[in-house]
Tab-separated table of C-alpha atoms in Angstrom:
chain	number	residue	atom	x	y	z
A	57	UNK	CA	46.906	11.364	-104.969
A	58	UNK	CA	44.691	9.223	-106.979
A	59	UNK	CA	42.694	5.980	-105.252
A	60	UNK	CA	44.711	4.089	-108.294
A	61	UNK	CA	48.354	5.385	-107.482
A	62	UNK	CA	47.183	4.615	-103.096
A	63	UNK	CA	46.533	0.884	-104.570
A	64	UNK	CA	49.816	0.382	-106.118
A	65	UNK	CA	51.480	1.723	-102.778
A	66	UNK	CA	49.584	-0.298	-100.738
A	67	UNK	CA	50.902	-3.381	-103.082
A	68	UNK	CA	54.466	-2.951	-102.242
A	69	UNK	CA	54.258	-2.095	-98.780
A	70	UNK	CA	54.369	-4.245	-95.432
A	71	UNK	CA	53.960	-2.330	-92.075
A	72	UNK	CA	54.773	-4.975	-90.239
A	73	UNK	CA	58.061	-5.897	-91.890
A	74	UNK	CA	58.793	-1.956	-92.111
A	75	UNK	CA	58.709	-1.491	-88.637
A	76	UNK	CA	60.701	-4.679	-88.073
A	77	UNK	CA	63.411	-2.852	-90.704
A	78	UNK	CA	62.903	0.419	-88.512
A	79	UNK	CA	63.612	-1.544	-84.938
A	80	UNK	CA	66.521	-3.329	-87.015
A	81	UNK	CA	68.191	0.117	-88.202
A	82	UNK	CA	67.703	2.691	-86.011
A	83	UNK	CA	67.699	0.054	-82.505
A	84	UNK	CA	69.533	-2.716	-83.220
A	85	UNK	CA	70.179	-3.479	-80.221
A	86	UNK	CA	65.957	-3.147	-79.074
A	87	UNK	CA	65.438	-7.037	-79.029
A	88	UNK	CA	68.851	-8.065	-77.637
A	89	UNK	CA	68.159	-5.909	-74.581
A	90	UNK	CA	64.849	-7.744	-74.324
A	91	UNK	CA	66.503	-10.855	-74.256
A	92	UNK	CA	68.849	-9.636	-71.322
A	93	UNK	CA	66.412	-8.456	-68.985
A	94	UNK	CA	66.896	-10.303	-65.337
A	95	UNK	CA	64.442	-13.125	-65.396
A	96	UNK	CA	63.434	-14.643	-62.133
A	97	UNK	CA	61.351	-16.842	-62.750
A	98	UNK	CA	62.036	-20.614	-62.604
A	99	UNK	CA	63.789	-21.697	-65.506
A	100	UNK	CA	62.530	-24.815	-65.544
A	101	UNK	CA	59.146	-23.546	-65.484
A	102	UNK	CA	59.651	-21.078	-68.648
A	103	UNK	CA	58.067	-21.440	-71.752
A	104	UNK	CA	58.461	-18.361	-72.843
A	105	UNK	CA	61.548	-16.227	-73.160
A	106	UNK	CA	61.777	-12.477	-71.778
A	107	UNK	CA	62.089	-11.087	-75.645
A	108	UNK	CA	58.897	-13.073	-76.450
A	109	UNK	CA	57.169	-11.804	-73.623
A	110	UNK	CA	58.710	-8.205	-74.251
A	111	UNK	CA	57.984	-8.273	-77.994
A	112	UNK	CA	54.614	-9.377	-77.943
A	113	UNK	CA	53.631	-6.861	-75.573
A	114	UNK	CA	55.245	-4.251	-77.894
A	115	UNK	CA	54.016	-5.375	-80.640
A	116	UNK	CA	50.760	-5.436	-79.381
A	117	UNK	CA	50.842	-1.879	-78.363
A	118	UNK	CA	52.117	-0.709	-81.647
A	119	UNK	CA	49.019	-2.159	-83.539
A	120	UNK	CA	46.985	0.423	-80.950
A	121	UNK	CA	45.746	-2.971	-78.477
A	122	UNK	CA	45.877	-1.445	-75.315
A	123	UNK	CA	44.106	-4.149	-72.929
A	124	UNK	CA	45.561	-7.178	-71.731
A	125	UNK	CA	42.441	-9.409	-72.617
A	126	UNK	CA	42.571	-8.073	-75.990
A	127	UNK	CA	45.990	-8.565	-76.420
A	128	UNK	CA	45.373	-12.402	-75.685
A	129	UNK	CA	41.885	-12.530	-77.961
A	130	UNK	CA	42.891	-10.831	-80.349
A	131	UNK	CA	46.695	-12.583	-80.772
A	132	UNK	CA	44.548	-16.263	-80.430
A	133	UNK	CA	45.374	-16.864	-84.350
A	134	UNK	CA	47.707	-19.472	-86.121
A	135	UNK	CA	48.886	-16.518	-88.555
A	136	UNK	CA	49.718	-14.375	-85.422
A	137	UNK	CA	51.446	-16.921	-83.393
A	138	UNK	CA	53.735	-17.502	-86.769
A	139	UNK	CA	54.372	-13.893	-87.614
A	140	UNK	CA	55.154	-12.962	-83.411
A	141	UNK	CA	57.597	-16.548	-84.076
A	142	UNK	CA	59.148	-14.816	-87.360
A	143	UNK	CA	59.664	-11.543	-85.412
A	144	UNK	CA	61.294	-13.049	-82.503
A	145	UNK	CA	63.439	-15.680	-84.441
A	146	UNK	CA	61.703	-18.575	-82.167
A	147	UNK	CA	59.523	-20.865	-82.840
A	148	UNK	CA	56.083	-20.357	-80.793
A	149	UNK	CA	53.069	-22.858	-80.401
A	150	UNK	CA	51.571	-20.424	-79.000
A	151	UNK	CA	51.632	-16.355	-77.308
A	152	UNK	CA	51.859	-15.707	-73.725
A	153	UNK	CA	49.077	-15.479	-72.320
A	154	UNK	CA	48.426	-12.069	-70.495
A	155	UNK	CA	48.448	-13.457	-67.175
A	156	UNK	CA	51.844	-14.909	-68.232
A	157	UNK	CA	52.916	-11.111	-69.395
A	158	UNK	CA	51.728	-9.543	-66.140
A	159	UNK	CA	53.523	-12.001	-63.784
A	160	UNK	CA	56.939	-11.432	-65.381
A	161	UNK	CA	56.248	-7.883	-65.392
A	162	UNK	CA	55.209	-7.519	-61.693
A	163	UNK	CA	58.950	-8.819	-61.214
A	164	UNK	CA	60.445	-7.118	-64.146
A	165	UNK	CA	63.667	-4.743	-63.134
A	166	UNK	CA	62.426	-1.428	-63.608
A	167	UNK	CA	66.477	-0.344	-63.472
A	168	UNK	CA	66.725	-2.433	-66.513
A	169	UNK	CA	63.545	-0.662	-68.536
A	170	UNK	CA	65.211	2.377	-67.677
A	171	UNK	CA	67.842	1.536	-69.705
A	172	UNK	CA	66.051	0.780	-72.472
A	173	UNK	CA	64.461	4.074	-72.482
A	174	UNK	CA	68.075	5.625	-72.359
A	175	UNK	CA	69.213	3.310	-75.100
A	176	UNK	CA	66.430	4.433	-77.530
A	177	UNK	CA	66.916	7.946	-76.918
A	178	UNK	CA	70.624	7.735	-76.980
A	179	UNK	CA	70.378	5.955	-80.306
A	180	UNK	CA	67.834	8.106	-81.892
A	181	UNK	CA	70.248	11.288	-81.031
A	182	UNK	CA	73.281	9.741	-81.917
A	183	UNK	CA	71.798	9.133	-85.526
A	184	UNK	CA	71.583	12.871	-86.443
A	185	UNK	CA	68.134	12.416	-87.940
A	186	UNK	CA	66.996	15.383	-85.758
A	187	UNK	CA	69.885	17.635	-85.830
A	188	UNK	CA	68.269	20.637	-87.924
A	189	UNK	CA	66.015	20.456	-85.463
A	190	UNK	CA	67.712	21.562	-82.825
A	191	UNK	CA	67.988	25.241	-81.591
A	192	UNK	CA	71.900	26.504	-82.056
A	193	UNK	CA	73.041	22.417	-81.693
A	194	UNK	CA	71.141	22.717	-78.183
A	195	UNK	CA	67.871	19.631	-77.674
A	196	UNK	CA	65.173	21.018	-75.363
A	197	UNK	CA	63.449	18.385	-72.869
A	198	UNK	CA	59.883	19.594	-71.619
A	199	UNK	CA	59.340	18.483	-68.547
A	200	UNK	CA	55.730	17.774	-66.980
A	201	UNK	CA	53.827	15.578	-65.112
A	202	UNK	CA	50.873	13.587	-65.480
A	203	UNK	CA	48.164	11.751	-63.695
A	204	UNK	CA	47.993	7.543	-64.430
A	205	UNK	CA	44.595	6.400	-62.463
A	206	UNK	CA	43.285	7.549	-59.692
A	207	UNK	CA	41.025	5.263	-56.880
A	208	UNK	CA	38.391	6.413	-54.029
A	209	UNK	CA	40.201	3.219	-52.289
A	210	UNK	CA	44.551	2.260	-51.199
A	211	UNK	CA	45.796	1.007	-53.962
A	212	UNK	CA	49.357	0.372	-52.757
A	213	UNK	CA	51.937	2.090	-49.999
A	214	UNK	CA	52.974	4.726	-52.770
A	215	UNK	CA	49.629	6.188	-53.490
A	216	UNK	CA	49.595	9.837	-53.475
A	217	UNK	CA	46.463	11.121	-51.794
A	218	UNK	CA	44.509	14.277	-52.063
A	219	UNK	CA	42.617	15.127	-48.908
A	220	UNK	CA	39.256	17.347	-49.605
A	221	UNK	CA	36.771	19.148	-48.338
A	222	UNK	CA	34.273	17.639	-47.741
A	223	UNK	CA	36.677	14.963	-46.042
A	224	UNK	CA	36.678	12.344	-48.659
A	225	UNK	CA	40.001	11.295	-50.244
A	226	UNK	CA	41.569	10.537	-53.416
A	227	UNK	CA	44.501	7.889	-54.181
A	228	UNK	CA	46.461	8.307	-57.132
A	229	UNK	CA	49.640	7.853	-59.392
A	230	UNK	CA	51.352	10.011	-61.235
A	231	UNK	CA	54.458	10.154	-63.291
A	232	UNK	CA	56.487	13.220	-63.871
A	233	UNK	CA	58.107	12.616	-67.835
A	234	UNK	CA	60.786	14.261	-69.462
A	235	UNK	CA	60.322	14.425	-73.358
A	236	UNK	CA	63.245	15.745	-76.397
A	237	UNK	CA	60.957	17.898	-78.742
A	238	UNK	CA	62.064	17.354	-82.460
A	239	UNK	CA	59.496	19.458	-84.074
A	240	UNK	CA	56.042	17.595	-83.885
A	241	UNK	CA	58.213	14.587	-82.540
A	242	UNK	CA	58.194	13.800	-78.877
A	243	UNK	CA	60.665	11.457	-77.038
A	244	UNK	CA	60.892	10.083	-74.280
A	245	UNK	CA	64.106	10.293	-72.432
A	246	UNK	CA	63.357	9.538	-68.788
A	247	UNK	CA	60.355	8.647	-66.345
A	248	UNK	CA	59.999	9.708	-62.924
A	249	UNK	CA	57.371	8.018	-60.847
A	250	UNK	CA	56.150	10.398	-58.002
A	251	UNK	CA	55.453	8.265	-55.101
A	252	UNK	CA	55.523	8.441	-51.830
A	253	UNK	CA	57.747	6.022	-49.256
A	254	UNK	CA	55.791	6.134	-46.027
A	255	UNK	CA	53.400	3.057	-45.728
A	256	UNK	CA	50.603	5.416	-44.093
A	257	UNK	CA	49.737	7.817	-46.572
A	258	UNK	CA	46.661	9.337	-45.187
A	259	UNK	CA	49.198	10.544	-42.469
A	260	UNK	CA	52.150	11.443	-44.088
A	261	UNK	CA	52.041	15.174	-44.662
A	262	UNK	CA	55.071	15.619	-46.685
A	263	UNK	CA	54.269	13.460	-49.620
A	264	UNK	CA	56.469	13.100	-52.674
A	265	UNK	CA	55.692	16.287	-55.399
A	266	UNK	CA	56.717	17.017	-59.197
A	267	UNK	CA	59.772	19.339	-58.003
A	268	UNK	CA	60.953	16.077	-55.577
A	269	UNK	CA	60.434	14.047	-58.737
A	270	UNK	CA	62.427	16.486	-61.219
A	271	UNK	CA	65.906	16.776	-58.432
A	272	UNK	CA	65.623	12.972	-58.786
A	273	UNK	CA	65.183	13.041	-62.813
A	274	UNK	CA	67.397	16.118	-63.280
A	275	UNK	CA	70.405	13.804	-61.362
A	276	UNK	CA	70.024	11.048	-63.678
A	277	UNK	CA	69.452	12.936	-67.013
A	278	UNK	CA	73.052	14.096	-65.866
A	279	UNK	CA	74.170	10.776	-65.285
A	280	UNK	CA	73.176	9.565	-68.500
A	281	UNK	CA	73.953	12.757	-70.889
A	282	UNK	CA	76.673	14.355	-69.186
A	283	UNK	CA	77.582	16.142	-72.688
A	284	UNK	CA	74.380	16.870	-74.382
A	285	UNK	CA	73.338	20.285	-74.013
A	286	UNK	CA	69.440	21.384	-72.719
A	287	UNK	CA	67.209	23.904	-72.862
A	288	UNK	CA	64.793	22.444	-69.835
A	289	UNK	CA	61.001	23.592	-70.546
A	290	UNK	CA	58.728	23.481	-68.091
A	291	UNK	CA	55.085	25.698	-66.726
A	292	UNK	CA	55.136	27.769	-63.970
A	293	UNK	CA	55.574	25.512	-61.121
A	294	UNK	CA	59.260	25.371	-62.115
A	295	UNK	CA	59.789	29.196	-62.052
A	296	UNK	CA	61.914	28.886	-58.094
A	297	UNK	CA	65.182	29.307	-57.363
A	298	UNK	CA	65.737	25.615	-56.286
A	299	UNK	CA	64.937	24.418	-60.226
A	300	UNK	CA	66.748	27.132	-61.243
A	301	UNK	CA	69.913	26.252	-59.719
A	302	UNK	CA	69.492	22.474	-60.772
A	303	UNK	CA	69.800	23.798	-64.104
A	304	UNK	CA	72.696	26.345	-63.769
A	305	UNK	CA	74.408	23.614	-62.124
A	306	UNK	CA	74.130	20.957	-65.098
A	307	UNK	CA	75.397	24.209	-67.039
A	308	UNK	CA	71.230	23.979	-68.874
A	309	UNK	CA	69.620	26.542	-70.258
A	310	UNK	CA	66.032	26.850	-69.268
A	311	UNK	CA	62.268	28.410	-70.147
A	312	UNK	CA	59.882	28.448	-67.784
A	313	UNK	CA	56.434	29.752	-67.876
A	314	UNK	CA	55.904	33.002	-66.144
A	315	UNK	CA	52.478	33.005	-64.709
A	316	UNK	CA	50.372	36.538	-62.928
A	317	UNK	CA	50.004	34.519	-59.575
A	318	UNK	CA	53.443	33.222	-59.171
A	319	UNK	CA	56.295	34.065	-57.963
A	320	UNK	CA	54.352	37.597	-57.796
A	321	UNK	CA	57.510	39.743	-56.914
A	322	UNK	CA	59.005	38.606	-60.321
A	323	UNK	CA	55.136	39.568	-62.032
A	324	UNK	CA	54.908	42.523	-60.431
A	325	UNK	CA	58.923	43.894	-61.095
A	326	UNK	CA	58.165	42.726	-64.983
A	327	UNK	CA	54.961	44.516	-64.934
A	328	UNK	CA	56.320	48.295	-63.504
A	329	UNK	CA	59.801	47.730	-65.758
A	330	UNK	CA	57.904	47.122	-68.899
A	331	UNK	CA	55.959	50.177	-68.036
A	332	UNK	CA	58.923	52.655	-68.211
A	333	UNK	CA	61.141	50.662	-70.168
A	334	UNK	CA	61.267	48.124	-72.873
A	335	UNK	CA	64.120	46.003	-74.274
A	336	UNK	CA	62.795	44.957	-77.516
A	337	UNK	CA	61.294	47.536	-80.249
A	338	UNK	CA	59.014	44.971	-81.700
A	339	UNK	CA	55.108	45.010	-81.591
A	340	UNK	CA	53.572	43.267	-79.035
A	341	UNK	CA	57.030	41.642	-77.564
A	342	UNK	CA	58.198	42.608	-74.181
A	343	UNK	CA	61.866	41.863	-72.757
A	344	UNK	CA	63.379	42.794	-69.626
A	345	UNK	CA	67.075	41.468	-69.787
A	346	UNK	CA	69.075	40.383	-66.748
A	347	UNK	CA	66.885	40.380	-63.823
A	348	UNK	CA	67.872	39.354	-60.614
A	349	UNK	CA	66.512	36.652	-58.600
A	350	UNK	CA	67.973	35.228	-55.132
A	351	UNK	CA	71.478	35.312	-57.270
A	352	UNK	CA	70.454	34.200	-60.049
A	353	UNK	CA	69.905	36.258	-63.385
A	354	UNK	CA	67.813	35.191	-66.350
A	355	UNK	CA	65.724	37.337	-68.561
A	356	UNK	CA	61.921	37.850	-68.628
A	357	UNK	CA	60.034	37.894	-72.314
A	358	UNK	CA	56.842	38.270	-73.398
A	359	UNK	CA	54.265	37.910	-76.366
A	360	UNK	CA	50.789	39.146	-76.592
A	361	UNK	CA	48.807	37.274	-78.970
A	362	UNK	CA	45.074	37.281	-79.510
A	363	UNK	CA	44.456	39.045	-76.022
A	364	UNK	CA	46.451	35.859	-74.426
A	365	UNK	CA	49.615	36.605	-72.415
A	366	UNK	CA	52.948	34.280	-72.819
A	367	UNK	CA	55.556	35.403	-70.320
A	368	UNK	CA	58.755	33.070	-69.784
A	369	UNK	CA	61.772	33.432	-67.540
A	370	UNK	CA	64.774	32.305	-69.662
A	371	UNK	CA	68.834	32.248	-69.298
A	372	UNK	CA	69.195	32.406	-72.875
A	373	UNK	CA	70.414	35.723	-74.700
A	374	UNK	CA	67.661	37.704	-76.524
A	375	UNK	CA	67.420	40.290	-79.067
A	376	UNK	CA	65.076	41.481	-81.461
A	377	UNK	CA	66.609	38.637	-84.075
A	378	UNK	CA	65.901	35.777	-81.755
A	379	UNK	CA	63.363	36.941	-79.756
A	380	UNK	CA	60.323	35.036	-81.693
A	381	UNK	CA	62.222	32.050	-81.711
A	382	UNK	CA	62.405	32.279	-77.634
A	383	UNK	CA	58.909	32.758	-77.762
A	384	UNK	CA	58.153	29.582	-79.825
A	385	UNK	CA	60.258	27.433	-77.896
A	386	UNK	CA	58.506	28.088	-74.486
A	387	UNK	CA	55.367	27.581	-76.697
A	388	UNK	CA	56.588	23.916	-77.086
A	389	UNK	CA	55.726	23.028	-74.014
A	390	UNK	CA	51.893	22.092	-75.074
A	391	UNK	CA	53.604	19.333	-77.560
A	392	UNK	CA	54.086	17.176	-74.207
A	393	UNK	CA	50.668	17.495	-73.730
A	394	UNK	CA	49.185	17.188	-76.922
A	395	UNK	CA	51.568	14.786	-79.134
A	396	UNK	CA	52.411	13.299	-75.384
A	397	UNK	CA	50.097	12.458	-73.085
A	398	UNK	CA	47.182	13.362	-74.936
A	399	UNK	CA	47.795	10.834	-77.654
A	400	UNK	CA	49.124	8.048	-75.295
A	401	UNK	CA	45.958	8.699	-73.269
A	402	UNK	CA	43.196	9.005	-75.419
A	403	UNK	CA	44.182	7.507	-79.048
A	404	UNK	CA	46.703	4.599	-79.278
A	405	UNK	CA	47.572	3.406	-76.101
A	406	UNK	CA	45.653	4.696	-73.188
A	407	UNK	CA	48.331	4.445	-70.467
A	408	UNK	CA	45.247	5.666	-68.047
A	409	UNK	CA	44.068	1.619	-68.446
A	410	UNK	CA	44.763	-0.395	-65.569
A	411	UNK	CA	46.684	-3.043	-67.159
A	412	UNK	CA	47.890	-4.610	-63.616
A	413	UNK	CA	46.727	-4.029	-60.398
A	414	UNK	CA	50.618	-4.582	-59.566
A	415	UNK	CA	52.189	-1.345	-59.139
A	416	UNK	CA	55.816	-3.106	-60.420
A	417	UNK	CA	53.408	-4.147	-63.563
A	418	UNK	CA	51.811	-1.060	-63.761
A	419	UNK	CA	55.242	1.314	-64.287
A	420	UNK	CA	56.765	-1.530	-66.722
A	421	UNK	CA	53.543	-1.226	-69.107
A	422	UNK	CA	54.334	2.557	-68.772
A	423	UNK	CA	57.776	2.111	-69.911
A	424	UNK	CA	56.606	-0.248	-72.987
A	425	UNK	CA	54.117	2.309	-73.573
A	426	UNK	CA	56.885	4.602	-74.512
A	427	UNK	CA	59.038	2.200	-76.111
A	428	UNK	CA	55.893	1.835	-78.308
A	429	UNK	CA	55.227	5.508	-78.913
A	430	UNK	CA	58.468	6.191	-79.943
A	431	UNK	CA	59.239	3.216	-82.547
A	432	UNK	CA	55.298	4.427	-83.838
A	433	UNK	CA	56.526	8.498	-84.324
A	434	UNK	CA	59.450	6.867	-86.577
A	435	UNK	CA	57.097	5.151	-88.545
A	436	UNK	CA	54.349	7.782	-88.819
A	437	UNK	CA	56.612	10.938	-89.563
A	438	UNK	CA	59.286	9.252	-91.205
A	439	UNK	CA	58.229	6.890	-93.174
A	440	UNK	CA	57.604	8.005	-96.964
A	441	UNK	CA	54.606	5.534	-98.136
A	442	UNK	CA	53.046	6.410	-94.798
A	443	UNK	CA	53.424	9.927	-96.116
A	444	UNK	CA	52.073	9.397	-99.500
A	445	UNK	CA	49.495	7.527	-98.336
A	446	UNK	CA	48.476	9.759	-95.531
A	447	UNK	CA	47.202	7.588	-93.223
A	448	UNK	CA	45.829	8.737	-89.800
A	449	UNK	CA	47.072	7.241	-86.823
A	450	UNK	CA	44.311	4.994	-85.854
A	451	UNK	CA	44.454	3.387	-89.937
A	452	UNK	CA	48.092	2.493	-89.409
A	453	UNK	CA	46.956	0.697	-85.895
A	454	UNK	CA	44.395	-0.980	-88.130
A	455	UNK	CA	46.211	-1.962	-91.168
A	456	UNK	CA	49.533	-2.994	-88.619
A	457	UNK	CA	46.911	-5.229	-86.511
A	458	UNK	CA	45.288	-6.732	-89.768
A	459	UNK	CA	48.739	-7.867	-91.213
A	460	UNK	CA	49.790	-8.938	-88.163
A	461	UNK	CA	46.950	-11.265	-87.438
A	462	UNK	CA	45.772	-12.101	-90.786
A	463	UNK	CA	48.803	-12.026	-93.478
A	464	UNK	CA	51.852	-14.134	-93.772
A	465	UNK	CA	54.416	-11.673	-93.248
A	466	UNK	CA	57.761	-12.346	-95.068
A	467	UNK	CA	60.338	-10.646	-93.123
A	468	UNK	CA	63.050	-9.174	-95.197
A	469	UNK	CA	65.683	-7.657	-93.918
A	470	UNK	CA	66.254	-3.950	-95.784
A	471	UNK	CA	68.224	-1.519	-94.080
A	472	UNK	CA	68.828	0.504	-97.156
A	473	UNK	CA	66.528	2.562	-96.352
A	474	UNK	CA	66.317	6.611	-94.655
A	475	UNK	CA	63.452	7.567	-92.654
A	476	UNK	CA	62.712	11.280	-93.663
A	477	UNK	CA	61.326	13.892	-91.162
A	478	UNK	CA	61.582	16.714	-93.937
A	479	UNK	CA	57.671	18.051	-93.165
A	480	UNK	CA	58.006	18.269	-89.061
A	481	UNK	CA	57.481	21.361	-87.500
A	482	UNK	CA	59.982	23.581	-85.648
């Protein structure tokens, strides 16, 4: 594509008022649900309403700001505080402050962002733009977990703490997230803070984990999708009998990562039954079909590639037609990491940035954090001029912010148009 043929795009193109027509089409009911959140703060003492406050921090993180100071610096303009007014149908003399931002969200119901999550991914399914991508009608959820920030110091009563050596210890927070993988396109469908109740840490020996975490996440996914079928994905750590029967149980199908070190009874029965006897006649795949594990059955597969071993456990059938396919799908799991946490911590929104010192503050910034990544994917895969412009991610946070705090947007309402994900990647 020419520079010319860029310039005429670029003409007839507003990124602001096409995600504003991408929030209006695909979650109408986004803003609303803002609007409804339980606000305890003083009514008399409000000047700004929970969507403003809600919709300026999104909007904020969707033009890649990912401090609070900036957020307030950069957001100090007449043009902004009239485009955030057009967005949220009010009429603003100014934008909250972030101190303003922070002290509703140390309060904030985290119940109620929750639902929000479930909302968006609810909607986004129930739209069919991802059905082709699913593998026969089934969605797979990856499941891992991630470190937030980590002090030398007690942050709060639900740090986890890591105890070494050399006696020194570590406080930190982590969140164990479930994500739907629609090709290259990661959602979010549920959060799982691990934390630990006891007020003294140092002393509590049986500290919350990622497997505590997933019984608690695995229950609500339930809860909230009691008819959508999964294929859970997850590393090694989930490869027990416990997990396993969480998913049998939800009637899920599952792919874990095998690893040499663990569970080694499983390793080491794979490794002699390979030896003498192979289920699949294809080069370089390996398949051992209903293996038995403290009752429960599943089959083992593997690929050699490039002198690298991937070995998964699996309760899905396999044969030589499918058997790549199996392969790919417990490859998936890296997307978490890389179009996941890897981009949320190191390109647009940096959820490793200590936004509050509040813990309540801290998960509801995680939560908008995902609101934000989500609404961004729908732009940045889907949207055609985006496409035929080819801009990289950090040009769209530029060219959003620049509208945002520079242009007079003219929201139009145009929900005539289809969001394509025709290039993503199985």
């Amino acid at each position: 594509m020419n520079r010319k043929f860029k310039r005429e795009i670029k003409k007839d193109i507003s990124l602001v008022n096409d995600l504003y027509n991408i929030i209006k089409k695909y979650l109408p009911r986004l803003f609303n649900l803002f609007d409804n959140l339980t606000d305890v703060r003083h009514q008399s003492y409000v000047t700004y309403d929970m969507k403003v406050i809600c919709v300026t921090r999104l909007f904020a993180l969707l033009c890649g700001i990912t401090t609070m100071n900036s957020l307030t610096d950069t957001f100090n303009s007449e043009q902004t505080i009239d485009n955030i007014s057009k967005l949220c149908k009010s009429n603003l003399s100014d934008i909250p402050h972030y101190d303003t931002i922070n002290d509703v969200f140390e309060n904030i119901n985290i119940d109620e962002l929750r639902y929000i999550q479930k909302y968006i991914a609810y909607t986004i399914i129930r739209s069919k733009m991802f059905d082709k991508l699913r593998y026969n009608g089934k969605i797979q959820v990856v499941v891992d977990g991630t470190s937030l920030v980590t002090f030398n110091y007690k942050h709060c009563n639900h740090c986890l703490v890591d105890t070494h050596s050399d006696g020194s210890i570590t406080y930190k927070h982590y969140v164990l997230e479930a994500k739907i993988i629609f090709g290259s396109f990661v959602l979010s469908i549920d959060s799982e803070f691990i934390e630990n109740p006891n007020h003294d840490v140092v002393k509590y020996k049986k500290q919350d984990c990622e497997t505590k975490a997933f019984k608690r996440l695995a229950s609500r996914l339930k809860k909230n999708f009691p008819k959508l079928k999964f294929i859970i994905t997850a590393d090694g750590l989930y490869t027990s009998s416990p997990i396993i029967k969480i998913c049998t149980d939800n009637n899920w199908d599952y792919i874990f990562r095998l690893k040499s070190e663990f569970p080694k009874t499983i390793t080491q029965d794979f490794e002699g039954i390979i030896k003498c006897h192979n289920e699949t006649n294809l080069k370089n795949f390996f398949l051992v079909k209903n293996y038995s594990y403290h009752k429960h059955t599943f089959n083992i597969v593997r690929l050699i590639e490039d002198n690298k071993y991937f070995t998964y456990i699996t309760n899905l059938n396999i044969n030589d037609q499918n058997i790549s396919d199996i392969i790919s799908l417990g490859r998936n799991r890296w997307k978490i990491e890389n179009n996941g946490f890897n981009l949320q911590k190191n390109n647009t929104f940096d959820i490793t940035h200590m936004c509050s010192y509040n813990y309540n503050a801290m998960k509801a910034h995680y939560f908008f954090i995902q609101f934000a990544h989500t609404i961004r994917q729908l732009l940045e895969l889907g949207h055609i001029p985006i496409q035929k412009l080819d801009y990289k991610i950090k040009e769209i946070s530029l060219h959003l912010l620049f509208e945002l705090i520079s242009l007079n947007i003219n929201l139009t309402e145009n929900l005539s148009f289809q969001l394509r994900f025709d290039t993503l990647i199985i």
